[in-house]
Short mmCIF file of C-alpha atoms and ligand atoms in Angstrom, two decimals:
data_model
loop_
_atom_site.label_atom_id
_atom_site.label_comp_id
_atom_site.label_asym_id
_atom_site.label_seq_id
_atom_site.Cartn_x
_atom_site.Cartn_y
_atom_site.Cartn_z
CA UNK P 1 0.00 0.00 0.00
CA UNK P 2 1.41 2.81 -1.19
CA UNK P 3 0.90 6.91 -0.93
CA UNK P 4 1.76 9.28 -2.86
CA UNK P 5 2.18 12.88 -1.13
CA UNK P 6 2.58 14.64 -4.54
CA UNK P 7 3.59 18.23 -4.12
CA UNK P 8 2.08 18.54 -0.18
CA UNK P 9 3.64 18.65 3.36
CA UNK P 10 6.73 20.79 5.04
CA UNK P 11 8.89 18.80 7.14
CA UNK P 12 6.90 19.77 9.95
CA UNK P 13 3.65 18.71 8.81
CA UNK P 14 5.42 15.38 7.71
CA UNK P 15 6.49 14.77 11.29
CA UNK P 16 3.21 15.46 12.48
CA UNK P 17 1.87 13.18 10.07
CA UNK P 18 3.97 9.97 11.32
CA UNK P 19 3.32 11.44 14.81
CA UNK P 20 -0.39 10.16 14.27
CA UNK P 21 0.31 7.58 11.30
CA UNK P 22 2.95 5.06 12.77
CA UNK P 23 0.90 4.03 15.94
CA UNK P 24 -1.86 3.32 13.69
CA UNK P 25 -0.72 0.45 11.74
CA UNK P 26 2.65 -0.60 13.79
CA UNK P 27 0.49 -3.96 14.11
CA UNK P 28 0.04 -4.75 10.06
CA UNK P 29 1.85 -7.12 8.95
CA UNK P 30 0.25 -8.12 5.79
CA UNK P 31 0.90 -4.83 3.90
CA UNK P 32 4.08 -3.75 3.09
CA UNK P 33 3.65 0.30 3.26
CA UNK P 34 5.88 3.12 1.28
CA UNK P 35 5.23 6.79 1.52
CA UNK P 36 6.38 8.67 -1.49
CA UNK P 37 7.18 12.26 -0.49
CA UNK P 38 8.64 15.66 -1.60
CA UNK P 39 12.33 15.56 -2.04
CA UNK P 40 13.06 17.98 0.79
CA UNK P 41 10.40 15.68 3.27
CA UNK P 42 12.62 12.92 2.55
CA UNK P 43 15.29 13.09 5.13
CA UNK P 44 11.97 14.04 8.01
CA UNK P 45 10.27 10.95 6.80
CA UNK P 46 13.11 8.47 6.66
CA UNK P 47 14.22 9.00 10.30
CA UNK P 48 10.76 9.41 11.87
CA UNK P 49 10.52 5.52 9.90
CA UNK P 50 13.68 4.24 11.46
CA UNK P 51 12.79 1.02 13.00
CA UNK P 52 9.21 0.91 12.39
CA UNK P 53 7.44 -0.92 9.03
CA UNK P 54 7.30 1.51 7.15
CA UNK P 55 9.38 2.68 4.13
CA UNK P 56 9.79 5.86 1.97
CA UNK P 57 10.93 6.71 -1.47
CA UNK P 58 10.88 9.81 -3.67
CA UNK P 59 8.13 10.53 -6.19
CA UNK P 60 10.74 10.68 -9.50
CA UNK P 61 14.88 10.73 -10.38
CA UNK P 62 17.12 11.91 -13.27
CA UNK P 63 19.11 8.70 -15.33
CA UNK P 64 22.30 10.35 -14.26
CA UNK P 65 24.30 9.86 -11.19
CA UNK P 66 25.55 13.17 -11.47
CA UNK P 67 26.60 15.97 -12.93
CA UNK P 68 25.36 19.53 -14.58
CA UNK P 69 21.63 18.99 -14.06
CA UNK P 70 20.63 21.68 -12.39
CA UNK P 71 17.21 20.73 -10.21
CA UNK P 72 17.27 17.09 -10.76
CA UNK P 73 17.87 14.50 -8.15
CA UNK P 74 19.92 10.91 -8.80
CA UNK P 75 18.80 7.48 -7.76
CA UNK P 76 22.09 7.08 -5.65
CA UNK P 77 21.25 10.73 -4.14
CA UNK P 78 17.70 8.81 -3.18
CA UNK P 79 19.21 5.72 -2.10
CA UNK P 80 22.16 7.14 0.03
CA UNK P 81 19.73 9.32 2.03
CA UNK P 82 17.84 5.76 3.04
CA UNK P 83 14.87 5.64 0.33
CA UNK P 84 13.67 2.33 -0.53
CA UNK P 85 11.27 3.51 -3.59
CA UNK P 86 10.95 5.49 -6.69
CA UNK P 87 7.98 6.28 -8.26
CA UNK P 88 8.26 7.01 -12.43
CA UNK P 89 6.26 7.91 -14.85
CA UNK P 90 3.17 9.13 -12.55
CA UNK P 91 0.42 10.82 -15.50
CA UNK P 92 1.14 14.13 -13.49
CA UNK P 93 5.10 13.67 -14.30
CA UNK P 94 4.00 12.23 -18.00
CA UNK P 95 0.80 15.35 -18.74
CA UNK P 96 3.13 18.35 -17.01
CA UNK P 97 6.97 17.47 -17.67
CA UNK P 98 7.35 15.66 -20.82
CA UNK P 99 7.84 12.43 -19.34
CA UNK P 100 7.60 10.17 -21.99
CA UNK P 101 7.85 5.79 -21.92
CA UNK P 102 11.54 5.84 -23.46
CA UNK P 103 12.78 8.47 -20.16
CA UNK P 104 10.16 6.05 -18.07
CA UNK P 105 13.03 3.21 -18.81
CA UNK P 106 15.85 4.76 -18.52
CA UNK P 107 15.04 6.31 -14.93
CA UNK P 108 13.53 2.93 -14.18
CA UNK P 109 17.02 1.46 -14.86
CA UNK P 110 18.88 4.12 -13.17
CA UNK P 111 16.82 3.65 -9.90
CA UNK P 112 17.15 0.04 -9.96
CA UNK P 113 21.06 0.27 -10.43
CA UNK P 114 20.86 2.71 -7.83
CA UNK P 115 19.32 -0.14 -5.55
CA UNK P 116 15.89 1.35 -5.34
CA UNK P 117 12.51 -0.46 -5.86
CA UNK P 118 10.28 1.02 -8.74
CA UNK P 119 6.62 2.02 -8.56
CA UNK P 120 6.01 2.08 -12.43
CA UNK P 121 2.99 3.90 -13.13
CA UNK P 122 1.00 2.99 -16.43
CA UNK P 123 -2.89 4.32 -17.55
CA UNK P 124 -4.84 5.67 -20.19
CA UNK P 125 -6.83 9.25 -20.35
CA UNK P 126 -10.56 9.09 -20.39
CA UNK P 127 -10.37 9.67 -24.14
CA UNK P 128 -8.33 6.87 -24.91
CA UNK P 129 -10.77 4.63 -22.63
CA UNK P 130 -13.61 5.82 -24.09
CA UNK P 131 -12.40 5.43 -27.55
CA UNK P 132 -11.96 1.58 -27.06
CA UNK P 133 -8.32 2.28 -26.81
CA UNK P 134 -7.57 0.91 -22.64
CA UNK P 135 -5.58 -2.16 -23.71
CA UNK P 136 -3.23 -0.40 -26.74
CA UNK P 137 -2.72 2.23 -24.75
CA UNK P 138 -1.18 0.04 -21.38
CA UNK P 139 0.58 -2.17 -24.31
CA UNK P 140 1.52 0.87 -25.81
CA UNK P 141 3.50 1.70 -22.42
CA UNK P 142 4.47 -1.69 -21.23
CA UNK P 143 6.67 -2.23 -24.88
CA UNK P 144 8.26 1.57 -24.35
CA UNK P 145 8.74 1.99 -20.81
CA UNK P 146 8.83 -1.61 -19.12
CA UNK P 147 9.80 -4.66 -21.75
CA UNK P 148 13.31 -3.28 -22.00
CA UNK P 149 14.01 -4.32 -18.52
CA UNK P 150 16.16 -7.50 -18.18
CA UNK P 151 14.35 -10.16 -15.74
CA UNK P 152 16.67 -9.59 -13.10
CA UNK P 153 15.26 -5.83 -13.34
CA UNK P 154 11.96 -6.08 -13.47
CA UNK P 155 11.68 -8.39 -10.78
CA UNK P 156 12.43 -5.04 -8.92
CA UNK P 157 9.54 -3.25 -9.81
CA UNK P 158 5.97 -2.93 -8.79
CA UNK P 159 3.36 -1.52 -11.65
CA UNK P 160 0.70 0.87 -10.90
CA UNK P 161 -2.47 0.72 -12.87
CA UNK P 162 -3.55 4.63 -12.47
CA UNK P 163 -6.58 5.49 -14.94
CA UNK P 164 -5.67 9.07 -15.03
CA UNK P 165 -9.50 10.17 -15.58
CA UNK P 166 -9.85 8.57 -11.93
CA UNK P 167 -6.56 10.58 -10.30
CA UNK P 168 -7.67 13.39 -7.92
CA UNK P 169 -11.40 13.00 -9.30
CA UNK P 170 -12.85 11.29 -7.21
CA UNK P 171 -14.12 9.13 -9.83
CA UNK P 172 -12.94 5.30 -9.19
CA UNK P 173 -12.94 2.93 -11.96
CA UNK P 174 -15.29 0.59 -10.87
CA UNK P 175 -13.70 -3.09 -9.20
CA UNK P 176 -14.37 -4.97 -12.70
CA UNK P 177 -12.70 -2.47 -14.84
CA UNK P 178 -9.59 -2.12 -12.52
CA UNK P 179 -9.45 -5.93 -12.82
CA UNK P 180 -10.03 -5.96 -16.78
CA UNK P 181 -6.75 -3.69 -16.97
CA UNK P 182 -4.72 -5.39 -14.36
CA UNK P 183 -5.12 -9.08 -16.23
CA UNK P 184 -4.52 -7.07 -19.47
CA UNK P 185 -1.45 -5.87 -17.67
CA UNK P 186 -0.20 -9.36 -15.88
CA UNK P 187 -0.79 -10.61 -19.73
CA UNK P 188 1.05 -7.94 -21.39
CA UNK P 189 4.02 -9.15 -18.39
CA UNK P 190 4.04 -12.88 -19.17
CA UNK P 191 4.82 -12.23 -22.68
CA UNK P 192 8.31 -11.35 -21.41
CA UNK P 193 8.75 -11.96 -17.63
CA UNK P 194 7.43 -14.50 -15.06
CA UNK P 195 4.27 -12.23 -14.20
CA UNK P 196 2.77 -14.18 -11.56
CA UNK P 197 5.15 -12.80 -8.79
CA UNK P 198 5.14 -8.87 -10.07
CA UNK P 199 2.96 -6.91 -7.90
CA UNK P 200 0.54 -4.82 -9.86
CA UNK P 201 -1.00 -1.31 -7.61
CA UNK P 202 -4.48 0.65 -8.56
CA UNK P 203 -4.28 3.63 -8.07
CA UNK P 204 -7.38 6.55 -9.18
CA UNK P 205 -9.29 8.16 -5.57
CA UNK P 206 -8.88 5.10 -3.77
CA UNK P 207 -10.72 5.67 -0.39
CA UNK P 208 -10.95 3.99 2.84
CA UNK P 209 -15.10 3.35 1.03
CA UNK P 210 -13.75 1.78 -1.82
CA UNK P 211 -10.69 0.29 -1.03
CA UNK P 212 -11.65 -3.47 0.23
CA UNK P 213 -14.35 -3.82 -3.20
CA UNK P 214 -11.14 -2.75 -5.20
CA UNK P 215 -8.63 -5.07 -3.24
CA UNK P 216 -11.30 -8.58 -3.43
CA UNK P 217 -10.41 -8.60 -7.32
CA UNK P 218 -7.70 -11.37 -8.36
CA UNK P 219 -5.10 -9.18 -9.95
CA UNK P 220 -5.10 -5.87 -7.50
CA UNK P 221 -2.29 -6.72 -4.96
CA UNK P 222 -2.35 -3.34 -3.75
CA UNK P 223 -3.08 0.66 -4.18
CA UNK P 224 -1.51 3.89 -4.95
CA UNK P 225 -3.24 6.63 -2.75
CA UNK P 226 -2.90 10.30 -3.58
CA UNK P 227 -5.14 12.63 -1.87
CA UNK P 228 -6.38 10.28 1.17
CA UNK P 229 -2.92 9.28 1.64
CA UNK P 230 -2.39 12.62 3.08
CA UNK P 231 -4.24 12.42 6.42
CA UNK P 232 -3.36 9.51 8.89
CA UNK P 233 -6.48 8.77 9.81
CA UNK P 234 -7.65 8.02 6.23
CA UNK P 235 -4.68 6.82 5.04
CA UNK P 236 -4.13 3.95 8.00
CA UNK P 237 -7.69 2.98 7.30
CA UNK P 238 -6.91 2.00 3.10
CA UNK P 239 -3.57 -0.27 4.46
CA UNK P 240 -5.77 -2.17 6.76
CA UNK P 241 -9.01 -2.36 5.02
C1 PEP G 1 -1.93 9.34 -7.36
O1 PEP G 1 -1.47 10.47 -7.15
O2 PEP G 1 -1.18 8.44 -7.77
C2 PEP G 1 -3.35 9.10 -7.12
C3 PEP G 1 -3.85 7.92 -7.39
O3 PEP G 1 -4.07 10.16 -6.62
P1 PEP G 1 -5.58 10.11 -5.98
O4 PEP G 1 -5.60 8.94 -5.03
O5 PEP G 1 -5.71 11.42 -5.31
O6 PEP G 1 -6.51 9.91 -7.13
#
C-alpha cells in the first residue's frame, strides 16, 4: 500500500503526520507500506521511519548519477539518504513534464542500479478509454517503458495501474474495470517476464469506502493513494481495510 504525497507537506507537517500515522498500523503485517514524499520531506520521513514498518521513497529521479543537471535529483542521491522507492512515470510527471515511456526506462534502470525499488505507473486518459483504446494504450507503455528491462530488473519493480480520468477525481474505476486492466497488464508481463510474482497497484481516488471492493479482485495486490494518503487517519484505514 502505497501513498503518494505529490507536491504537499513541510517537514513539519510530515512529522506530524507519522506522529499520528505510525501508531496506527505498527500492528500490520500483511501490507508492506511506502510513503512517497517531496524531495526535501525525505530526510523528516526516513528518520521518523527508522525502525518501524514503514518505508519511503521519492516521487521521481534523473538517469544520471551526477553531474550539470541543475534541479534534478539521482537514484544514488535517493538511495544514500535511506529511500527504498521510486515512483516514475506518474500521468502528473507524464501530462506536465514531458515524461515520456523511453525516459520512463531509462530512470527505471537508473533507480534500480541505484538499488531502489520502482513504482512504475501505467494508464490511459478518459479519451483513450472511451475510444476503445484501454488495452493499446497500457501495451503501448508496457513495450516503451517496461519490456526493455532484463528479468533480473523487473523483478524489482511494482506496476501501478492509475486510470488518469480517476486521479484526484474522485471518480474510481469501478472493481471490474480495474481488474479488466490489471489481467490485461499481468498478460502484457508474461509475454516477457514471469508475471505471476510482479505486484501490480491501482491507483485513481482510492478511499478507505472503496478500497476493500477494489482489493477482493484477483489481480489488485495493492493501491496507490494520492489525496487520502495525506491524512493519517484516512490513510491507515486504506492499508488495513
Ligand atoms: C496518485 O497520485 O497516484 C493518485 C492515485 O491520486 P488520488 O488517489 O488522489 O486519485
Amino acid at each position: 500500500m502505497a501513498a503518494n504525497w505529490k507536491m504537499f507537506k513541510t517537514p513539519a507537517e510530515t512529522t506530524a503526520f507519522f506522529n499520528d500515522f505510525l501508531p496506527l498500523v505498527n500492528d500490520v503485517t500483511a501490507a508492506e507500506i511506502a510513503i512517497c514524499a517531496p524531495f526535501v520531506d525525505l530526510p523528516t520521513a526516513i528518520a521518523a521511519t527508522a525502525g518501524s514498518n514503514v518505508t519511503i521513497g521519492g516521487q521521481n529521479l534523473y538517469w544520471a548519477k551526477e553531474g550539470a543537471f541543475t534541479g534534478e535529483i539521482s537514484g544514488p542521491m535517493l538511495k544514500a539518504i535511506g529511500c527504498t522507492w521510486v515512483i516514475v512515470g506518474h500521468s502528473e510527471r507524464r501530462q506536465y513534464f514531458g515524461e515520456t515511456d523511453e525516459t520512463v526506462l531509462r530512470r527505471t534502470k537508473a533507480a534500480i542500479e541505484a538499488g531502489l525499488k520502482v513504482i512504475v505507473c501505467v494508464g490511459e486518459v478518459l479519451a483513450e478509454r472511451e475510444a476503445g483504446q484501454t488495452e493499446a494504450v497500457l501495451a503501448k507503455q508496457f513495450e516503451g517503458g517496461i519490456a526493455g528491462l532484463t528479468p533480473e530488473e523487473f523483478a524489482q519493480i511494482v506496476i501501478a495501474y492509475e486510470p488518469v480520468w480517476a486521479i484526484g477525481t474522485g471518480k474510481t474505476a469501478t472493481p471490474e474495470m480495474a481488474a479488466d486492466a490489471h489481467k490485461a497488464i499481468r498478460a502484457l508481463a508474461a509475454t516477457k517476464f514471469d508475471a505471476a510474482s510482479v505486484r501490480i497497484l491501482y491507483g485513481g481516488s482510492v478511499k478507505p469506502d472503496n478500497v476493500a471492493s477494489l482489493m477482493a479482485q484477483e489481480d489488485i495486490d495493492g493501491a496507490l493513494v494520492g489525496g487520502a494518503s495525506l491524512d493519517p487517519v484516512s490513510f491507515s484505514k486504506v492499508v488495513k481495510f
